[in-house]
Amino acid sequence: MTVVAPTSSTTNKVLPHPLNAWYVAAWDHEVTRKPMSRRIANRPVALYRTEDGRAVALADACWHRLAPLSMGKTMEKDTIQCPYHGIVYNSAGRCVSMPAQETINPSATVPSFPIVERYRYVWIWMGDPTLADPELVPDMHQMTSDEWAGDGQTIHAACNFQLVLDNLMDLTHEEFVHSSSIGQEELSESDFVTVREGNKVTVTRWMHNIDAPPFWRKNMQDKFPGFEGKVDRWQIINYEAPSTISIDVGVAKAGTGAPEGDRSQGVNGFVMNTLTPETDRSSHYFWAFMRNYALDSQLITTQLRDGVHGVFGEDEEMLKAQQAAIDANPDYEFYNLNIDSGGMWVRRIIESMLAAEGRLVASA
Amino acid sequence: MAATNIETWQSATVIETLPVATGITRIVLEPSMPVSAEPGTHIDLMVEIEGEAVKRSYSVVESTHGGTRLVISVMKAPLSRGGSIFMHSLIPGARLDITQPLQNFPLRVGAQRYILLAGGIGVTAIANMAAVLKRLKADYTLVYVGRSRNAMAYVDELSELHGERLETHIDDEGSSLKVPELVGRADASTELYMCGPIRLMDAVRRSWVERELDLPNLRYETFGNSGWYDPEEFIVRVPKLDLEVRVPQGRSMLEALEDAGAEMMFDCRKGECGLCEVRITELSGTIDHRDVFYSKRQQRLATKMNCCVSRAVTSATGAQSDAAHAGPAVITIEPN
């Protein structure tokens, strides 16, 4: 039972998630003819593919006695059979076969969630299906563009999804959390600009004429063998509601015009992040690192994926510890810093979506 | 919200009542715990029949402002079990116990084509679906069938909202629906949602089967209130319990048996689940099967019936005037 409170706080420590939005349910390759279960927005969902390859998402609970359909098996055409009493449903969630009777109870259905496959992900709409407009899928076009190459993984983050959004909207933490790879003191010393437009927020930071940290020196040397010297470094954080953040990152040889738009003397990546709330205190964190150079090198794809995996592992530890500290100190408030402006706009936007759903909740 | 069938009871106030067609009243309710009503939902509410609280189901015709207003429409049926008479007596300010919207007729978003078929008061279940499909710019046709125009609720409003997508068939204007022609327009990617008299729905079902269309794409909900025959009074005997019970015209066999103290098994009380099935050991008359649990084959056997909705009759043709004068039908059963 959801308790709806009238309060709006941009420092709500365990923010609920909007339901009227597309979230990533899974990587496209995860969904197969063998059903899988994943909890999304607090609700177990059974995911599988039909004989003709379409992804399907049904509530993971049979209409009859709520046994998990994901433990069952896919049958002919688009159907799945409950493992307990053999009731069969089609991809619309409708019963097509019922044991021990010649007819089918017309009420026998399980919820079928709208699905869109795009950008190597299976997106799901958990809220009001009559609002599930495919045009609302957040832009992650680098994932499938010929001009970008890369790969990613999923982190099971033991925290509220908003804590990950906070993490990604303010990258000054890199100096402290990721000191061996991408962190450097110029991050917290340089100025940044935050812009909010509708359901999007952009945070832009440039660092001029600095030493490249280890991760970026390696990338520069992949494109410019033997490169040494100063670089101009950028981080342009692009948020799209409710929980997709693509970060335009890179470095270019210092003074070659990158801040003015000529990035030809540099390397550019997009850190693609999209968060799917699992529960109020856990999240599916889908990320990928896409690059626009050495497109045909699987070696570099794998190196980058493994490198970012290591970096994000440091975030994962911090986020888990942060959630634990939040839960251990229910009476302590959040306070805000100037560097939180991006994250605070994100909270404001999410709260307005929750308010529109009548679900703005004040909690722990 | 996902579909739910969990009954959450609340109080509601009648805000407005308005006649919208011959014998049909539109009732606007203000629930105390509003939730938005999806298309296809209904509410259960408690009506009073002869001083007793009895549950009835009504489709939600409209839900506005997050469900703070729920609109239902009720047809006064002289042969009904008494609920509609109570509903027509309501005036603004009256209080009712109602459930939050319940869903067992969900509209699936994402079908390629839709046919919505409303027969008479069945339009109450279909109107909200049509409104949503219009908003999603879906490919749909709304077919509305009635005996005469002045007995058809909302026909002008629907015409204004849906324009050429609305197709009316009105018996006394000579434009009766030809079911095979309608079903002939459906293909494998068409879903047909229907609510109306059982004869109409049965004709559509037969046509659907003849054309070998996938049955799960034919969608309907039944409230178990419309049979092949007019309801008659009949007698039910239960030797095992040493009971002989008169089932009046306005009461179900299940209710009459409960009234007589029999402990009956049941669940849906609308002819869908089959739990109130009883075995027939003797019959003078005919069984008017009003459920959707049995196949045609099983109905013809007439060895069992779902006593929540099905009845015994003596009529040969279905018209009450045709009932045998030898006395009421008598049915002897063994309860489960």
Coordinates of N, CA, C and O in Angstrom, one line a residue, chain A residues 1 19-20 43 54 59 63 77 90-96 100-114 126-133, chain B residues 1-3 5 36 38-39 103-104 106-109 132 135-136 191 193 214 216-222 268 270 272-274 292-298:
Chain A
M1 N 0.9 -1.2 0.0 CA 0.0 0.0 0.0 C 0.9 1.2 0.0 O 1.8 1.4 0.8
L19 N 6.3 5.5 -12.7 CA 5.9 4.3 -13.4 C 5.6 4.5 -14.9 O 5.7 3.6 -15.7
N20 N 5.1 5.7 -15.1 CA 4.8 6.1 -16.5 C 6.0 6.5 -17.3 O 6.2 7.7 -17.6
R43 N 8.1 -5.1 -9.0 CA 7.2 -6.1 -9.5 C 7.9 -7.2 -10.3 O 8.7 -6.8 -11.2
R54 N 9.9 -12.1 -31.1 CA 9.5 -10.9 -30.4 C 9.7 -11.0 -28.9 O 9.4 -12.1 -28.3
A59 N 3.4 -10.3 -16.3 CA 3.6 -10.3 -14.8 C 4.0 -11.8 -14.5 O 3.4 -12.7 -15.0
W63 N -2.4 -16.2 -13.2 CA -3.7 -15.7 -12.8 C -4.3 -16.6 -11.7 O -5.0 -16.2 -10.8
K77 N 4.2 -20.8 -31.0 CA 3.9 -19.3 -31.3 C 4.4 -18.4 -30.2 O 5.6 -18.4 -29.9
N90 N -0.9 -16.4 -23.9 CA -0.2 -15.9 -25.1 C 0.5 -14.6 -24.7 O 0.5 -14.1 -23.6
S91 N 1.1 -13.9 -25.7 CA 1.9 -12.7 -25.4 C 1.1 -11.5 -25.0 O 1.7 -10.6 -24.4
A92 N -0.2 -11.6 -25.2 CA -1.0 -10.5 -24.7 C -1.4 -10.8 -23.2 O -2.1 -10.0 -22.6
G93 N -1.0 -11.9 -22.7 CA -1.3 -12.3 -21.3 C -2.6 -13.0 -21.1 O -3.1 -13.2 -20.0
R94 N -3.1 -13.5 -22.3 CA -4.4 -14.1 -22.2 C -4.3 -15.6 -22.2 O -3.5 -16.2 -22.9
C95 N -5.1 -16.2 -21.3 CA -5.2 -17.7 -21.2 C -5.6 -18.2 -22.6 O -6.7 -17.8 -23.1
V96 N -4.9 -19.2 -23.1 CA -5.3 -19.9 -24.3 C -5.6 -21.4 -24.0 O -6.1 -22.1 -24.9
A100 N -8.4 -29.3 -17.6 CA -9.6 -30.0 -17.1 C -10.9 -29.3 -17.4 O -11.8 -29.4 -16.7
Q101 N -10.9 -28.4 -18.4 CA -12.2 -27.9 -18.8 C -12.2 -27.6 -20.3 O -11.1 -27.4 -20.9
E102 N -13.4 -27.6 -20.9 CA -13.5 -27.4 -22.4 C -13.5 -26.0 -22.8 O -13.4 -25.7 -24.0
T103 N -13.7 -25.1 -21.9 CA -13.7 -23.7 -22.2 C -12.6 -22.9 -21.4 O -11.9 -23.5 -20.6
I104 N -12.5 -21.7 -21.7 CA -11.5 -20.8 -21.0 C -12.2 -19.7 -20.3 O -13.1 -19.0 -20.9
N105 N -12.0 -19.6 -19.1 CA -12.6 -18.5 -18.3 C -12.1 -17.1 -18.9 O -10.9 -16.9 -19.0
P106 N -13.1 -16.3 -19.4 CA -12.7 -15.1 -20.1 C -11.9 -14.1 -19.2 O -11.3 -13.2 -19.7
S107 N -12.0 -14.3 -17.9 CA -11.3 -13.4 -17.0 C -9.9 -13.8 -16.8 O -9.1 -13.0 -16.2
A108 N -9.5 -14.9 -17.4 CA -8.1 -15.4 -17.1 C -7.0 -14.7 -17.9 O -6.8 -15.1 -19.0
T109 N -6.5 -13.7 -17.3 CA -5.4 -13.0 -18.0 C -4.3 -12.6 -16.9 O -4.6 -12.5 -15.7
V110 N -3.1 -12.4 -17.4 CA -2.1 -11.8 -16.6 C -1.7 -10.5 -17.3 O -1.8 -10.4 -18.5
P111 N -1.2 -9.5 -16.5 CA -0.8 -8.3 -17.1 C 0.3 -8.5 -18.1 O 1.2 -9.2 -17.8
S112 N 0.2 -7.9 -19.3 CA 1.2 -7.9 -20.3 C 1.7 -6.5 -20.4 O 0.9 -5.6 -20.6
F113 N 3.0 -6.3 -20.3 CA 3.6 -5.0 -20.3 C 4.1 -4.6 -21.7 O 4.7 -5.4 -22.3
P114 N 3.8 -3.3 -22.1 CA 4.3 -2.9 -23.4 C 5.8 -2.9 -23.4 O 6.5 -2.7 -22.4
M126 N 6.0 0.1 -17.2 CA 5.3 -0.6 -16.0 C 4.0 0.1 -15.6 O 3.3 -0.4 -14.8
G127 N 3.9 1.4 -16.1 CA 2.7 2.2 -15.6 C 1.5 2.0 -16.5 O 1.2 0.9 -16.9
D128 N 0.7 3.0 -16.6 CA -0.5 3.0 -17.4 C -0.2 2.7 -18.9 O 0.4 3.5 -19.6
P129 N -0.6 1.5 -19.3 CA -0.3 1.1 -20.7 C -0.9 2.0 -21.8 O -0.4 2.1 -22.9
T130 N -2.0 2.7 -21.4 CA -2.6 3.6 -22.4 C -1.8 4.9 -22.6 O -2.1 5.7 -23.4
L131 N -0.7 5.0 -21.9 CA 0.2 6.2 -22.1 C 1.6 5.7 -22.7 O 2.5 6.6 -22.9
A132 N 1.7 4.5 -23.1 CA 3.0 3.9 -23.5 C 3.4 4.3 -24.9 O 3.3 3.4 -25.8
D133 N 3.7 5.5 -25.1 CA 4.1 6.0 -26.5 C 5.6 5.6 -26.8 O 6.5 6.1 -26.1
Chain B
M1 N -1.4 1.2 -12.9 CA -1.6 0.0 -12.1 C -1.9 -1.2 -12.9 O -2.6 -1.2 -13.9
A2 N -1.3 -2.3 -12.5 CA -1.7 -3.6 -13.2 C -3.1 -4.0 -12.9 O -3.7 -3.5 -11.9
A3 N -3.6 -4.8 -13.7 CA -5.0 -5.3 -13.4 C -5.1 -5.9 -12.0 O -4.2 -6.6 -11.6
N5 N -8.0 -7.7 -9.2 CA -9.3 -8.2 -8.9 C -9.5 -8.2 -7.4 O -10.4 -8.9 -6.9
S36 N -7.8 5.8 -10.4 CA -8.2 6.0 -11.8 C -8.7 4.6 -12.3 O -8.1 3.6 -12.0
E38 N -9.2 2.0 -15.3 CA -8.8 1.7 -16.7 C -10.0 1.3 -17.5 O -11.0 0.9 -17.0
P39 N -9.9 1.4 -18.8 CA -11.0 0.9 -19.7 C -11.2 -0.6 -19.4 O -10.3 -1.3 -19.1
Q103 N -10.9 -5.2 -12.5 CA -10.6 -5.4 -13.9 C -10.7 -6.8 -14.3 O -9.9 -7.6 -13.8
N104 N -11.6 -7.2 -15.1 CA -11.5 -8.5 -15.7 C -11.9 -8.5 -17.2 O -12.2 -9.5 -17.8
P106 N -9.7 -6.4 -19.6 CA -8.7 -5.4 -19.9 C -8.6 -5.2 -21.4 O -8.6 -6.1 -22.2
L107 N -8.4 -3.9 -21.7 CA -8.0 -3.6 -23.1 C -6.5 -3.7 -23.3 O -5.7 -3.2 -22.5
R108 N -6.1 -4.6 -24.3 CA -4.7 -4.7 -24.5 C -4.2 -3.6 -25.4 O -4.7 -3.5 -26.5
V109 N -3.2 -2.9 -25.0 CA -2.6 -1.8 -25.9 C -1.6 -2.5 -26.8 O -0.8 -3.3 -26.3
V132 N -10.0 5.6 -25.2 CA -8.6 5.4 -25.1 C -8.0 5.1 -26.5 O -6.9 5.6 -26.9
R135 N -7.5 8.2 -28.4 CA -6.4 9.0 -27.9 C -5.1 8.4 -28.4 O -4.1 9.2 -28.7
L136 N -5.0 7.1 -28.5 CA -3.7 6.5 -28.9 C -3.6 6.4 -30.4 O -2.7 5.8 -31.0
E191 N -8.3 -7.6 -32.9 CA -8.9 -8.1 -31.6 C -10.4 -7.5 -31.6 O -10.5 -6.3 -31.9
Y193 N -13.5 -6.7 -29.1 CA -14.0 -6.6 -27.8 C -15.5 -6.4 -27.8 O -16.0 -5.5 -28.6
D214 N -8.3 -16.8 -34.0 CA -7.9 -17.2 -32.7 C -8.8 -16.8 -31.6 O -9.1 -15.6 -31.5
P216 N -8.6 -16.4 -28.4 CA -8.1 -15.4 -27.4 C -8.2 -13.9 -27.9 O -8.2 -13.0 -27.1
N217 N -8.4 -13.8 -29.2 CA -8.5 -12.4 -29.8 C -10.0 -11.9 -29.7 O -10.3 -10.8 -30.1
L218 N -10.9 -12.8 -29.3 CA -12.3 -12.4 -29.1 C -12.5 -12.2 -27.6 O -12.3 -13.1 -26.8
R219 N -12.7 -10.9 -27.2 CA -12.7 -10.5 -25.8 C -14.1 -10.2 -25.4 O -14.8 -9.4 -26.1
Y220 N -14.5 -10.7 -24.3 CA -15.8 -10.3 -23.7 C -15.9 -10.5 -22.2 O -15.0 -11.2 -21.7
E221 N -16.8 -9.9 -21.6 CA -17.0 -10.1 -20.1 C -18.5 -10.4 -19.9 O -19.3 -9.9 -20.7
T222 N -18.8 -11.3 -19.0 CA -20.2 -11.6 -18.8 C -20.5 -11.2 -17.3 O -19.7 -11.4 -16.4
C268 N -17.2 -16.8 -8.6 CA -17.4 -15.5 -9.3 C -18.8 -15.1 -9.3 O -19.1 -13.9 -9.5
K270 N -20.9 -15.2 -11.6 CA -21.3 -14.7 -12.9 C -21.1 -15.7 -14.0 O -20.9 -15.3 -15.2
E272 N -18.5 -17.8 -14.8 CA -17.2 -18.0 -15.4 C -16.4 -19.1 -14.9 O -15.7 -19.8 -15.6
C273 N -16.4 -19.3 -13.5 CA -15.4 -20.1 -12.9 C -15.8 -21.6 -12.8 O -15.0 -22.5 -12.7
G274 N -17.1 -21.9 -12.7 CA -17.5 -23.3 -12.7 C -17.6 -23.9 -11.3 O -17.9 -25.0 -11.1
V292 N -20.5 -19.2 -19.2 CA -19.5 -19.3 -20.2 C -18.5 -20.4 -19.9 O -17.5 -20.6 -20.5
F293 N -18.8 -21.1 -18.8 CA -17.9 -22.2 -18.3 C -18.0 -23.4 -19.2 O -17.0 -24.1 -19.5
Y294 N -19.2 -23.8 -19.5 CA -19.4 -25.0 -20.3 C -19.3 -24.8 -21.8 O -19.7 -23.7 -22.3
S295 N -18.8 -25.8 -22.5 CA -18.8 -25.8 -24.0 C -20.2 -26.1 -24.4 O -21.1 -26.6 -23.6
K296 N -20.5 -25.9 -25.7 CA -21.8 -26.2 -26.2 C -22.2 -27.7 -26.0 O -23.3 -28.0 -25.7
R297 N -21.2 -28.5 -26.2 CA -21.3 -29.9 -26.0 C -21.8 -30.3 -24.6 O -22.8 -31.0 -24.4
Q298 N -21.1 -29.6 -23.6 CA -21.5 -29.9 -22.2 C -22.9 -29.4 -21.9 O -23.6 -29.9 -21.1

